[in-house]
Amino acid sequence: TVLDRDGTVLLCNTTVAERLGTSVAQLLHTCLYDHFPPDVAAARRERYDRVFATGQPVRFEDIRADRYYDQHVYPIFDEQGEVSRVVVYANDITERRLVEEALLKSEEEYRNIYDNAMVGIFQSTPEGRYLRVNNALASIHGFSSPKEMAETVTRIGEQLYVDPQDRQRYMDLLRKDDKIRGYEAQLYRKDGSTVWISMNVRAVRNPDGS
């Protein structure tokens, strides 16, 4: 869509017209803002006027009639170097947004299961730093929260394993088979007491195999 400073439609295609429930002939030479509810029109005008004022393109997303649009607004300069028109490209990104929202919901559900599981769950680096700890694991080791445990324990092999060689054997098995079931070791709790742990572990590798 090509607009002048007043929002008059100078050029458009059938896609824009159909989205607005009209035809190209009926849309041309009318004010685009008249085809939107007042709040949408005001928001559009503010962004388009910004391009006229600064000569800089603007990108934004908005929602209308339950559809999501990715808007790109570019200036068109006249012979004097002034912005006399703007051209608007609006891409319908509804399907992408719906997928993103579904993924976020799935991630929230996973996080809820992870955080509230009755067994200890963690993710760590091969070097021995926790990336993520759930509430149950923090409780097993006597920490008040996953955050406290992850910030306190930065060298798992040295700080938690009563016998550091158990950690080394654990890592050797993991490098060999990528998974371990029922690996038992004696670990320290925050207060210095010990607890026996049985672990099921799986390696997560980068594309290069590391």
CSV table of C-alpha atoms in Angstrom, one decimal:
chain,number,residue,atom,x,y,z
A,1,THR,CA,0.0,0.0,0.0
A,2,VAL,CA,1.3,3.5,-0.9
A,3,LEU,CA,0.0,6.4,1.2
A,4,ASP,CA,0.4,10.2,1.2
A,5,ARG,CA,0.8,12.3,4.4
A,6,ASP,CA,-3.0,12.3,5.0
A,7,GLY,CA,-3.2,8.5,4.8
A,8,THR,CA,-4.9,8.6,1.4
A,9,VAL,CA,-4.4,5.3,-0.5
A,10,LEU,CA,-2.6,6.0,-3.7
A,11,LEU,CA,-1.8,2.4,-4.6
A,12,CYS,CA,-2.8,-1.0,-3.2
A,13,ASN,CA,-3.3,-4.6,-4.2
A,14,THR,CA,-6.2,-7.0,-3.9
A,15,THR,CA,-4.8,-8.7,-0.8
A,16,VAL,CA,-5.0,-5.4,1.2
A,17,ALA,CA,-8.5,-4.7,-0.1
A,18,GLU,CA,-9.7,-8.2,0.8
A,19,ARG,CA,-8.2,-7.9,4.3
A,20,LEU,CA,-10.3,-4.7,4.8
A,21,GLY,CA,-13.4,-6.3,3.3
A,22,THR,CA,-13.6,-4.1,0.2
A,23,SER,CA,-12.2,-3.9,-3.3
A,24,VAL,CA,-9.2,-2.1,-4.8
A,25,ALA,CA,-11.5,0.4,-6.6
A,26,GLN,CA,-13.4,1.2,-3.4
A,27,LEU,CA,-10.2,1.5,-1.4
A,28,LEU,CA,-8.2,3.8,-3.7
A,29,HIS,CA,-8.3,7.5,-2.9
A,30,THR,CA,-9.9,6.9,0.4
A,31,CYS,CA,-8.3,7.5,3.8
A,32,LEU,CA,-6.8,4.3,5.1
A,33,TYR,CA,-7.4,5.2,8.7
A,34,ASP,CA,-11.2,5.4,8.0
A,35,HIS,CA,-11.1,1.6,7.5
A,36,PHE,CA,-9.9,0.8,11.0
A,37,PRO,CA,-11.4,1.1,14.5
A,38,PRO,CA,-10.3,4.4,16.1
A,39,ASP,CA,-7.6,2.8,18.4
A,40,VAL,CA,-6.1,0.9,15.5
A,41,ALA,CA,-6.2,4.0,13.2
A,42,ALA,CA,-4.5,6.1,15.8
A,43,ALA,CA,-1.7,3.6,16.3
A,44,ARG,CA,-1.2,3.2,12.6
A,45,ARG,CA,-1.1,7.0,12.0
A,46,GLU,CA,1.4,7.5,14.8
A,47,ARG,CA,3.8,5.0,13.2
A,48,TYR,CA,3.3,6.2,9.6
A,49,ASP,CA,3.7,9.8,10.7
A,50,ARG,CA,7.0,8.8,12.3
A,51,VAL,CA,8.4,7.7,9.0
A,52,PHE,CA,7.3,10.9,7.4
A,53,ALA,CA,9.0,12.9,10.1
A,54,THR,CA,12.3,11.0,10.3
A,55,GLY,CA,12.7,9.4,6.9
A,56,GLN,CA,13.5,6.2,8.7
A,57,PRO,CA,11.7,2.9,8.1
A,58,VAL,CA,9.5,1.4,10.8
A,59,ARG,CA,8.6,-2.2,11.6
A,60,PHE,CA,6.0,-3.4,14.0
A,61,GLU,CA,3.5,-6.1,14.6
A,62,ASP,CA,-0.2,-5.7,15.3
A,63,ILE,CA,-3.4,-7.8,15.5
A,64,ARG,CA,-6.7,-7.2,13.8
A,65,ALA,CA,-9.7,-9.4,13.5
A,66,ASP,CA,-7.7,-12.2,15.2
A,67,ARG,CA,-5.0,-12.1,12.6
A,68,TYR,CA,-1.4,-11.1,13.2
A,69,TYR,CA,0.5,-8.8,10.8
A,70,ASP,CA,4.1,-7.9,10.4
A,71,GLN,CA,4.2,-4.4,9.1
A,72,HIS,CA,7.2,-2.8,7.3
A,73,VAL,CA,6.8,0.9,6.5
A,74,TYR,CA,9.4,2.6,4.1
A,75,PRO,CA,9.7,6.3,3.1
A,76,ILE,CA,9.5,7.4,-0.5
A,77,PHE,CA,11.4,10.7,-1.1
A,78,ASP,CA,10.6,13.4,-3.7
A,79,GLU,CA,13.1,15.4,-5.8
A,80,GLN,CA,13.7,17.8,-2.8
A,81,GLY,CA,14.6,14.9,-0.5
A,82,GLU,CA,11.4,15.2,1.5
A,83,VAL,CA,9.3,12.1,2.4
A,84,SER,CA,6.2,12.5,0.2
A,85,ARG,CA,4.9,9.0,0.4
A,86,VAL,CA,5.2,5.8,2.4
A,87,VAL,CA,4.9,2.3,1.2
A,88,VAL,CA,3.5,-0.3,3.6
A,89,TYR,CA,4.2,-4.1,3.4
A,90,ALA,CA,1.9,-6.2,5.7
A,91,ASN,CA,2.7,-9.9,6.0
A,92,ASP,CA,0.1,-12.2,7.6
A,93,ILE,CA,2.1,-14.0,10.3
A,94,THR,CA,-0.8,-15.6,12.1
A,95,GLU,CA,0.2,-19.2,11.6
A,96,ARG,CA,3.8,-18.4,12.8
A,97,ARG,CA,2.4,-16.7,15.9
A,98,LEU,CA,0.1,-19.5,16.7
A,99,VAL,CA,3.0,-22.0,16.5
A,100,GLU,CA,5.1,-19.7,18.7
A,101,GLU,CA,2.3,-19.5,21.3
A,102,ALA,CA,1.8,-23.2,21.2
A,103,LEU,CA,5.5,-23.8,21.8
A,104,LEU,CA,5.5,-21.3,24.7
A,105,LYS,CA,2.6,-23.1,26.3
A,106,SER,CA,4.3,-26.4,25.8
A,107,GLU,CA,7.5,-25.0,27.3
A,108,GLU,CA,5.5,-23.7,30.3
A,109,GLU,CA,3.9,-27.0,30.9
A,110,TYR,CA,7.3,-28.8,30.6
A,111,ARG,CA,8.8,-26.3,33.1
A,112,ASN,CA,5.9,-26.9,35.5
A,113,ILE,CA,6.5,-30.6,35.4
A,114,TYR,CA,10.3,-30.2,35.7
A,115,ASP,CA,10.1,-27.8,38.6
A,116,ASN,CA,7.5,-29.8,40.6
A,117,ALA,CA,8.7,-33.3,39.9
A,118,MET,CA,9.1,-35.5,43.0
A,119,VAL,CA,12.6,-36.7,41.9
A,120,GLY,CA,15.7,-34.6,41.5
A,121,ILE,CA,16.3,-33.4,37.9
A,122,PHE,CA,19.3,-31.4,36.7
A,123,GLN,CA,21.2,-30.3,33.6
A,124,SER,CA,24.9,-29.7,33.8
A,125,THR,CA,28.0,-29.1,31.7
A,126,PRO,CA,30.7,-31.8,31.4
A,127,GLU,CA,33.0,-29.5,33.4
A,128,GLY,CA,30.7,-29.7,36.4
A,129,ARG,CA,28.5,-26.6,36.5
A,130,TYR,CA,24.8,-26.8,36.9
A,131,LEU,CA,22.7,-25.2,34.1
A,132,ARG,CA,19.4,-26.1,35.7
A,133,VAL,CA,18.3,-27.6,38.9
A,134,ASN,CA,14.7,-28.4,40.0
A,135,ASN,CA,13.2,-28.0,43.5
A,136,ALA,CA,13.5,-31.7,44.4
A,137,LEU,CA,17.2,-31.9,43.8
A,138,ALA,CA,17.9,-28.7,45.7
A,139,SER,CA,15.9,-30.2,48.6
A,140,ILE,CA,17.8,-33.5,48.5
A,141,HIS,CA,21.1,-31.6,48.9
A,142,GLY,CA,19.7,-29.3,51.6
A,143,PHE,CA,19.5,-26.0,49.6
A,144,SER,CA,16.7,-23.6,50.0
A,145,SER,CA,16.2,-23.2,46.3
A,146,PRO,CA,17.4,-24.3,42.9
A,147,LYS,CA,19.0,-20.8,42.4
A,148,GLU,CA,21.0,-21.2,45.6
A,149,MET,CA,22.3,-24.6,44.6
A,150,ALA,CA,23.2,-23.6,41.1
A,151,GLU,CA,25.1,-20.5,42.4
A,152,THR,CA,26.8,-22.4,45.2
A,153,VAL,CA,27.9,-25.6,43.5
A,154,THR,CA,30.1,-24.6,40.6
A,155,ARG,CA,32.4,-27.7,40.6
A,156,ILE,CA,30.1,-30.7,41.0
A,157,GLY,CA,32.9,-33.3,41.1
A,158,GLU,CA,34.9,-31.5,43.8
A,159,GLN,CA,32.0,-30.1,45.9
A,160,LEU,CA,29.4,-32.8,45.9
A,161,TYR,CA,31.1,-36.2,45.4
A,162,VAL,CA,32.5,-37.8,48.6
A,163,ASP,CA,34.8,-39.7,46.3
A,164,PRO,CA,35.7,-37.5,43.3
A,165,GLN,CA,36.6,-40.6,41.3
A,166,ASP,CA,32.9,-41.5,41.3
A,167,ARG,CA,32.3,-38.4,39.2
A,168,GLN,CA,35.1,-39.3,36.9
A,169,ARG,CA,33.8,-42.8,36.4
A,170,TYR,CA,30.3,-41.4,35.8
A,171,MET,CA,31.7,-39.1,33.0
A,172,ASP,CA,33.7,-41.9,31.4
A,173,LEU,CA,30.6,-44.1,31.2
A,174,LEU,CA,28.6,-41.2,29.7
A,175,ARG,CA,31.2,-40.4,27.1
A,176,LYS,CA,31.2,-44.1,26.1
A,177,ASP,CA,27.5,-44.9,25.9
A,178,ASP,CA,25.7,-41.5,26.1
A,179,LYS,CA,23.4,-42.8,28.9
A,180,ILE,CA,23.7,-44.3,32.3
A,181,ARG,CA,21.0,-46.1,34.4
A,182,GLY,CA,21.1,-46.6,38.1
A,183,TYR,CA,24.5,-45.1,38.7
A,184,GLU,CA,25.0,-44.9,42.5
A,185,ALA,CA,27.3,-42.5,44.4
A,186,GLN,CA,27.6,-40.9,47.8
A,187,LEU,CA,27.2,-37.1,47.7
A,188,TYR,CA,27.4,-34.2,50.2
A,189,ARG,CA,24.5,-32.1,51.3
A,190,LYS,CA,24.9,-28.4,52.1
A,191,ASP,CA,25.4,-29.0,55.8
A,192,GLY,CA,28.2,-31.6,55.2
A,193,SER,CA,26.1,-34.7,55.8
A,194,THR,CA,26.0,-37.3,53.0
A,195,VAL,CA,23.3,-39.0,51.0
A,196,TRP,CA,23.4,-41.9,48.5
A,197,ILE,CA,22.0,-41.0,45.1
A,198,SER,CA,20.9,-43.3,42.2
A,199,MET,CA,21.0,-41.5,38.8
A,200,ASN,CA,19.7,-42.0,35.3
A,201,VAL,CA,21.7,-39.8,33.0
A,202,ARG,CA,21.6,-39.0,29.3
A,203,ALA,CA,24.2,-37.0,27.3
A,204,VAL,CA,23.1,-34.2,25.0
A,205,ARG,CA,25.6,-33.6,22.1
A,206,ASN,CA,26.2,-30.7,19.8
A,207,PRO,CA,26.0,-31.2,16.1
A,208,ASP,CA,29.8,-31.7,16.0
A,209,GLY,CA,29.4,-34.6,18.4
A,210,SER,CA,30.9,-32.9,21.5
